[in-house]
């Protein structure tokens, strides 16, 4: 078994909606980012790459490469999942904590888990997404952006 951790932050700017864990959520601002700014998927990718000791998404998908401009982060996740499978692992479980003062995330959690479990080639029961505010403290609390923490457990595939 291998364990991995990921953390990412994206800054608000421009117009919404925002995309989190593959789900588009109406909000007054969007993310300033090279890709779609899906901070939840980026943290998840980094957790998987961390478990594999394969660096982070910054080295796999450099933001200097224009082919990744505005790309759906689900494509990046599926690529990371293919690396995981090539290394002989499958997902044991994944847990994400989205840290956001706004917007309210709870109505979208089931849709997020559905998208992630499709991309991770696993059952929805293996994926948890939760949200918390920072009680208005700090950059998240001041609504400057959104952060996400993720941990994953990978298990060796049978075949
Ligand atoms: O300390 P605790 O996380 O319980 O309180 P909170 O940060 O105020 O979050 C209360 C509830 O709101 C949690 O159960 C979250 O699921 C939900 N929440 C949300 O839907 N969207 C957010 N951006 C933050 C929290
Ligand atoms: Zn990111």
PDB file of C-alpha atoms and ligand atoms in Angstrom:
ATOM      1  CA  UNK A   1       0.000   0.000   0.000  1.00  0.00           C
ATOM      2  CA  UNK A   2       1.099   3.579  -0.626  1.00  0.00           C
ATOM      3  CA  UNK A   3      -0.207   6.757   1.006  1.00  0.00           C
ATOM      4  CA  UNK A   4      -0.069  10.231  -0.549  1.00  0.00           C
ATOM      5  CA  UNK A   5      -0.981  13.800   0.351  1.00  0.00           C
ATOM      6  CA  UNK A   6      -1.789  16.808  -1.836  1.00  0.00           C
ATOM      7  CA  UNK A   7      -2.511  20.479  -1.183  1.00  0.00           C
ATOM      8  CA  UNK A   8      -3.384  23.262  -3.623  1.00  0.00           C
ATOM      9  CA  UNK A   9      -4.726  26.830  -3.584  1.00  0.00           C
ATOM     10  CA  UNK A  10      -6.334  28.897  -6.335  1.00  0.00           C
ATOM     11  CA  UNK A  11      -7.043  32.594  -6.296  1.00  0.00           C
ATOM     12  CA  UNK A  12     -10.351  34.173  -7.294  1.00  0.00           C
ATOM     13  CA  UNK A  13     -10.472  36.664 -10.140  1.00  0.00           C
ATOM     14  CA  UNK A  14     -12.560  37.374 -13.206  1.00  0.00           C
ATOM     15  CA  UNK A  15     -15.977  35.883 -13.731  1.00  0.00           C
ATOM     16  CA  UNK A  16     -17.471  32.638 -12.453  1.00  0.00           C
ATOM     17  CA  UNK A  17     -18.503  29.892 -12.448  1.00  0.00           C
ATOM     18  CA  UNK A  18     -15.822  27.894 -10.651  1.00  0.00           C
ATOM     19  CA  UNK A  19     -15.084  24.236 -11.310  1.00  0.00           C
ATOM     20  CA  UNK A  20     -14.458  22.045  -8.260  1.00  0.00           C
ATOM     21  CA  UNK A  21     -13.944  18.279  -8.515  1.00  0.00           C
ATOM     22  CA  UNK A  22     -15.307  18.447 -12.056  1.00  0.00           C
ATOM     23  CA  UNK A  23     -18.532  20.164 -11.024  1.00  0.00           C
ATOM     24  CA  UNK A  24     -19.344  23.660 -12.264  1.00  0.00           C
ATOM     25  CA  UNK A  25     -20.605  25.827  -9.401  1.00  0.00           C
ATOM     26  CA  UNK A  26     -22.185  29.260  -9.933  1.00  0.00           C
ATOM     27  CA  UNK A  27     -20.203  31.980  -8.152  1.00  0.00           C
ATOM     28  CA  UNK A  28     -19.593  35.702  -8.567  1.00  0.00           C
ATOM     29  CA  UNK A  29     -15.889  35.076  -9.348  1.00  0.00           C
ATOM     30  CA  UNK A  30     -13.853  32.497 -11.249  1.00  0.00           C
ATOM     31  CA  UNK A  31     -10.323  31.206 -10.650  1.00  0.00           C
ATOM     32  CA  UNK A  32      -7.152  32.773 -12.018  1.00  0.00           C
ATOM     33  CA  UNK A  33      -5.396  29.682 -13.345  1.00  0.00           C
ATOM     34  CA  UNK A  34      -3.690  28.215 -16.370  1.00  0.00           C
ATOM     35  CA  UNK A  35      -6.085  25.244 -16.501  1.00  0.00           C
ATOM     36  CA  UNK A  36      -9.741  25.372 -15.387  1.00  0.00           C
ATOM     37  CA  UNK A  37      -8.343  25.998 -11.874  1.00  0.00           C
ATOM     38  CA  UNK A  38      -9.962  22.909 -10.365  1.00  0.00           C
ATOM     39  CA  UNK A  39      -8.105  23.118  -7.076  1.00  0.00           C
ATOM     40  CA  UNK A  40      -9.781  19.952  -5.738  1.00  0.00           C
ATOM     41  CA  UNK A  41      -8.622  17.808  -8.654  1.00  0.00           C
ATOM     42  CA  UNK A  42      -5.135  19.336  -8.497  1.00  0.00           C
ATOM     43  CA  UNK A  43      -4.795  18.376  -4.817  1.00  0.00           C
ATOM     44  CA  UNK A  44      -6.075  14.880  -5.634  1.00  0.00           C
ATOM     45  CA  UNK A  45      -3.593  14.474  -8.521  1.00  0.00           C
ATOM     46  CA  UNK A  46      -0.760  15.578  -6.239  1.00  0.00           C
ATOM     47  CA  UNK A  47      -1.825  13.047  -3.603  1.00  0.00           C
ATOM     48  CA  UNK A  48      -1.759  10.217  -6.155  1.00  0.00           C
ATOM     49  CA  UNK A  49       1.580  11.360  -7.586  1.00  0.00           C
ATOM     50  CA  UNK A  50       2.884  11.691  -4.026  1.00  0.00           C
ATOM     51  CA  UNK A  51       1.872   8.118  -3.225  1.00  0.00           C
ATOM     52  CA  UNK A  52       3.703   6.966  -6.368  1.00  0.00           C
ATOM     53  CA  UNK A  53       6.788   9.101  -5.518  1.00  0.00           C
ATOM     54  CA  UNK A  54       6.367  10.699  -8.969  1.00  0.00           C
ATOM     55  CA  UNK A  55       6.587  14.394  -8.104  1.00  0.00           C
ATOM     56  CA  UNK A  56       3.600  16.685  -8.660  1.00  0.00           C
ATOM     57  CA  UNK A  57       1.292  17.916 -11.425  1.00  0.00           C
ATOM     58  CA  UNK A  58       3.557  20.925 -11.977  1.00  0.00           C
ATOM     59  CA  UNK A  59       6.269  18.630 -13.384  1.00  0.00           C
ATOM     60  CA  UNK A  60       3.851  16.450 -15.359  1.00  0.00           C
ATOM     61  CA  UNK A  61       1.839  19.361 -16.825  1.00  0.00           C
ATOM     62  CA  UNK A  62       4.009  22.530 -16.812  1.00  0.00           C
ATOM     63  CA  UNK A  63       2.010  25.790 -16.820  1.00  0.00           C
ATOM     64  CA  UNK A  64       4.505  27.112 -19.386  1.00  0.00           C
ATOM     65  CA  UNK A  65       3.090  24.578 -21.879  1.00  0.00           C
ATOM     66  CA  UNK A  66       0.210  26.183 -23.779  1.00  0.00           C
ATOM     67  CA  UNK A  67      -1.323  22.802 -24.631  1.00  0.00           C
ATOM     68  CA  UNK A  68      -2.637  22.737 -21.026  1.00  0.00           C
ATOM     69  CA  UNK A  69      -4.208  26.205 -21.215  1.00  0.00           C
ATOM     70  CA  UNK A  70      -7.867  26.096 -20.045  1.00  0.00           C
ATOM     71  CA  UNK A  71      -7.733  22.288 -20.095  1.00  0.00           C
ATOM     72  CA  UNK A  72     -10.296  20.389 -18.024  1.00  0.00           C
ATOM     73  CA  UNK A  73      -8.503  19.126 -14.944  1.00  0.00           C
ATOM     74  CA  UNK A  74     -10.418  15.853 -15.331  1.00  0.00           C
ATOM     75  CA  UNK A  75      -8.134  15.125 -18.306  1.00  0.00           C
ATOM     76  CA  UNK A  76      -5.106  15.680 -16.059  1.00  0.00           C
ATOM     77  CA  UNK A  77      -6.621  13.399 -13.395  1.00  0.00           C
ATOM     78  CA  UNK A  78      -7.279  10.635 -15.912  1.00  0.00           C
ATOM     79  CA  UNK A  79      -3.678  10.887 -17.073  1.00  0.00           C
ATOM     80  CA  UNK A  80      -2.462  10.594 -13.466  1.00  0.00           C
ATOM     81  CA  UNK A  81      -4.754   7.589 -12.955  1.00  0.00           C
ATOM     82  CA  UNK A  82      -3.198   5.940 -16.044  1.00  0.00           C
ATOM     83  CA  UNK A  83       0.264   6.482 -14.501  1.00  0.00           C
ATOM     84  CA  UNK A  84      -1.005   4.891 -11.280  1.00  0.00           C
ATOM     85  CA  UNK A  85      -2.324   1.873 -13.199  1.00  0.00           C
ATOM     86  CA  UNK A  86       0.961   1.518 -15.143  1.00  0.00           C
ATOM     87  CA  UNK A  87       2.767   1.375 -11.796  1.00  0.00           C
ATOM     88  CA  UNK A  88       0.448  -1.506 -10.795  1.00  0.00           C
ATOM     89  CA  UNK A  89      -1.767   0.339  -8.321  1.00  0.00           C
ATOM     90  CA  UNK A  90      -5.470   1.036  -7.950  1.00  0.00           C
ATOM     91  CA  UNK A  91      -7.259   3.422  -5.641  1.00  0.00           C
ATOM     92  CA  UNK A  92      -7.975   2.162  -2.128  1.00  0.00           C
ATOM     93  CA  UNK A  93      -9.707   5.365  -1.060  1.00  0.00           C
ATOM     94  CA  UNK A  94      -9.431   9.115  -1.433  1.00  0.00           C
ATOM     95  CA  UNK A  95     -10.480  11.875   0.950  1.00  0.00           C
ATOM     96  CA  UNK A  96     -10.642  15.579   0.065  1.00  0.00           C
ATOM     97  CA  UNK A  97     -11.261  18.633   2.215  1.00  0.00           C
ATOM     98  CA  UNK A  98     -12.212  21.760   0.289  1.00  0.00           C
ATOM     99  CA  UNK A  99     -11.470  24.867   2.374  1.00  0.00           C
ATOM    100  CA  UNK A 100     -13.772  27.666   1.199  1.00  0.00           C
ATOM    101  CA  UNK A 101     -15.584  30.504   2.911  1.00  0.00           C
ATOM    102  CA  UNK A 102     -17.865  30.709  -0.136  1.00  0.00           C
ATOM    103  CA  UNK A 103     -19.627  29.431  -2.166  1.00  0.00           C
ATOM    104  CA  UNK A 104     -21.556  26.776  -0.264  1.00  0.00           C
ATOM    105  CA  UNK A 105     -20.212  23.413  -1.408  1.00  0.00           C
ATOM    106  CA  UNK A 106     -22.472  20.880   0.306  1.00  0.00           C
ATOM    107  CA  UNK A 107     -25.169  20.759  -2.454  1.00  0.00           C
ATOM    108  CA  UNK A 108     -22.500  19.596  -4.927  1.00  0.00           C
ATOM    109  CA  UNK A 109     -20.677  16.938  -2.908  1.00  0.00           C
ATOM    110  CA  UNK A 110     -22.469  13.936  -4.414  1.00  0.00           C
ATOM    111  CA  UNK A 111     -21.903  15.186  -7.974  1.00  0.00           C
ATOM    112  CA  UNK A 112     -18.219  15.750  -7.150  1.00  0.00           C
ATOM    113  CA  UNK A 113     -17.810  12.227  -5.764  1.00  0.00           C
ATOM    114  CA  UNK A 114     -19.519  10.860  -8.873  1.00  0.00           C
ATOM    115  CA  UNK A 115     -17.121  12.674 -11.238  1.00  0.00           C
ATOM    116  CA  UNK A 116     -14.052  11.698  -9.219  1.00  0.00           C
ATOM    117  CA  UNK A 117     -15.003   8.030  -8.903  1.00  0.00           C
ATOM    118  CA  UNK A 118     -15.498   7.869 -12.698  1.00  0.00           C
ATOM    119  CA  UNK A 119     -12.050   9.330 -13.316  1.00  0.00           C
ATOM    120  CA  UNK A 120     -10.439   7.219 -10.579  1.00  0.00           C
ATOM    121  CA  UNK A 121     -12.023   4.000 -11.966  1.00  0.00           C
ATOM    122  CA  UNK A 122     -13.433   3.134  -8.545  1.00  0.00           C
ATOM    123  CA  UNK A 123     -16.717   2.979  -6.668  1.00  0.00           C
ATOM    124  CA  UNK A 124     -18.222   6.152  -5.228  1.00  0.00           C
ATOM    125  CA  UNK A 125     -17.918   4.589  -1.753  1.00  0.00           C
ATOM    126  CA  UNK A 126     -14.121   4.905  -2.092  1.00  0.00           C
ATOM    127  CA  UNK A 127     -14.214   8.685  -2.516  1.00  0.00           C
ATOM    128  CA  UNK A 128     -15.151  11.296   0.088  1.00  0.00           C
ATOM    129  CA  UNK A 129     -15.350  15.048  -0.425  1.00  0.00           C
ATOM    130  CA  UNK A 130     -16.045  17.446   2.426  1.00  0.00           C
ATOM    131  CA  UNK A 131     -15.972  21.201   2.898  1.00  0.00           C
ATOM    132  CA  UNK A 132     -15.113  23.585   5.673  1.00  0.00           C
ATOM    133  CA  UNK A 133     -14.786  27.331   6.093  1.00  0.00           C
ATOM    134  CA  UNK A 134     -11.982  28.989   8.071  1.00  0.00           C
ATOM    135  CA  UNK A 135     -14.442  30.991  10.185  1.00  0.00           C
ATOM    136  CA  UNK A 136     -13.613  34.080   8.066  1.00  0.00           C
ATOM    137  CA  UNK A 137      -9.907  33.893   9.035  1.00  0.00           C
ATOM    138  CA  UNK A 138      -7.018  34.250   6.586  1.00  0.00           C
ATOM    139  CA  UNK A 139      -6.975  34.239   2.777  1.00  0.00           C
ATOM    140  CA  UNK A 140      -9.749  31.675   2.495  1.00  0.00           C
ATOM    141  CA  UNK A 141     -11.852  33.421   5.106  1.00  0.00           C
ATOM    142  CA  UNK A 142     -11.413  36.744   3.288  1.00  0.00           C
ATOM    143  CA  UNK A 143     -12.682  35.026   0.099  1.00  0.00           C
ATOM    144  CA  UNK A 144      -9.425  35.542  -1.763  1.00  0.00           C
ATOM    145  CA  UNK A 145      -9.410  31.945  -2.956  1.00  0.00           C
ATOM    146  CA  UNK A 146     -10.058  28.280  -2.207  1.00  0.00           C
ATOM    147  CA  UNK A 147      -7.690  25.597  -0.897  1.00  0.00           C
ATOM    148  CA  UNK A 148      -7.998  21.823  -0.942  1.00  0.00           C
ATOM    149  CA  UNK A 149      -6.256  19.081   1.019  1.00  0.00           C
ATOM    150  CA  UNK A 150      -6.315  15.486  -0.188  1.00  0.00           C
ATOM    151  CA  UNK A 151      -5.039  12.132   0.982  1.00  0.00           C
ATOM    152  CA  UNK A 152      -5.163   8.846  -0.911  1.00  0.00           C
ATOM    153  CA  UNK A 153      -4.338   5.234  -0.235  1.00  0.00           C
ATOM    154  CA  UNK A 154      -3.242   3.180  -3.241  1.00  0.00           C
ATOM    155  CA  UNK A 155      -3.254  -0.598  -3.216  1.00  0.00           C
ATOM    156  CA  UNK A 156      -1.358  -3.026  -5.492  1.00  0.00           C
ATOM    157  CA  UNK A 157      -3.611  -4.420  -8.204  1.00  0.00           C
ATOM    158  CA  UNK A 158      -4.097  -8.216  -8.305  1.00  0.00           C
ATOM    159  CA  UNK A 159      -3.119  -8.623 -11.959  1.00  0.00           C
TER     160      UNK A 159
HETATM  161  O1  LIG B   1     -16.199  23.622  11.720  1.00  0.00           O
HETATM  162  P1  LIG B   1     -17.109  23.150  10.655  1.00  0.00           P
HETATM  163  O2  LIG B   1     -16.397  22.668   9.428  1.00  0.00           O
HETATM  164  O3  LIG B   1     -18.160  22.196  11.111  1.00  0.00           O
HETATM  165  O4  LIG B   1     -17.954  24.447  10.270  1.00  0.00           O
HETATM  166  P2  LIG B   1     -18.006  25.225   8.914  1.00  0.00           P
HETATM  167  O5  LIG B   1     -16.643  25.415   8.379  1.00  0.00           O
HETATM  168  O6  LIG B   1     -18.807  26.472   9.158  1.00  0.00           O
HETATM  169  O7  LIG B   1     -18.841  24.260   7.978  1.00  0.00           O
HETATM  170  C1  LIG B   1     -20.158  23.892   8.355  1.00  0.00           C
HETATM  171  C2  LIG B   1     -20.755  22.990   7.268  1.00  0.00           C
HETATM  172  O8  LIG B   1     -20.930  23.753   6.077  1.00  0.00           O
HETATM  173  C3  LIG B   1     -19.905  21.788   6.934  1.00  0.00           C
HETATM  174  O9  LIG B   1     -20.625  20.622   7.209  1.00  0.00           O
HETATM  175  C4  LIG B   1     -19.620  21.884   5.458  1.00  0.00           C
HETATM  176  O10 LIG B   1     -19.984  20.709   4.796  1.00  0.00           O
HETATM  177  C5  LIG B   1     -20.489  23.016   4.960  1.00  0.00           C
HETATM  178  N1  LIG B   1     -19.726  23.904   4.092  1.00  0.00           N
HETATM  179  C6  LIG B   1     -20.166  24.097   2.798  1.00  0.00           C
HETATM  180  O11 LIG B   1     -21.158  23.519   2.374  1.00  0.00           O
HETATM  181  N2  LIG B   1     -19.486  24.923   1.958  1.00  0.00           N
HETATM  182  C7  LIG B   1     -18.392  25.580   2.374  1.00  0.00           C
HETATM  183  N3  LIG B   1     -17.763  26.414   1.527  1.00  0.00           N
HETATM  184  C8  LIG B   1     -17.929  25.396   3.689  1.00  0.00           C
HETATM  185  C9  LIG B   1     -18.621  24.552   4.526  1.00  0.00           C
HETATM  186 ZN1  LIG B   2      -3.884  24.003  -9.072  1.00  0.00          ZN
END
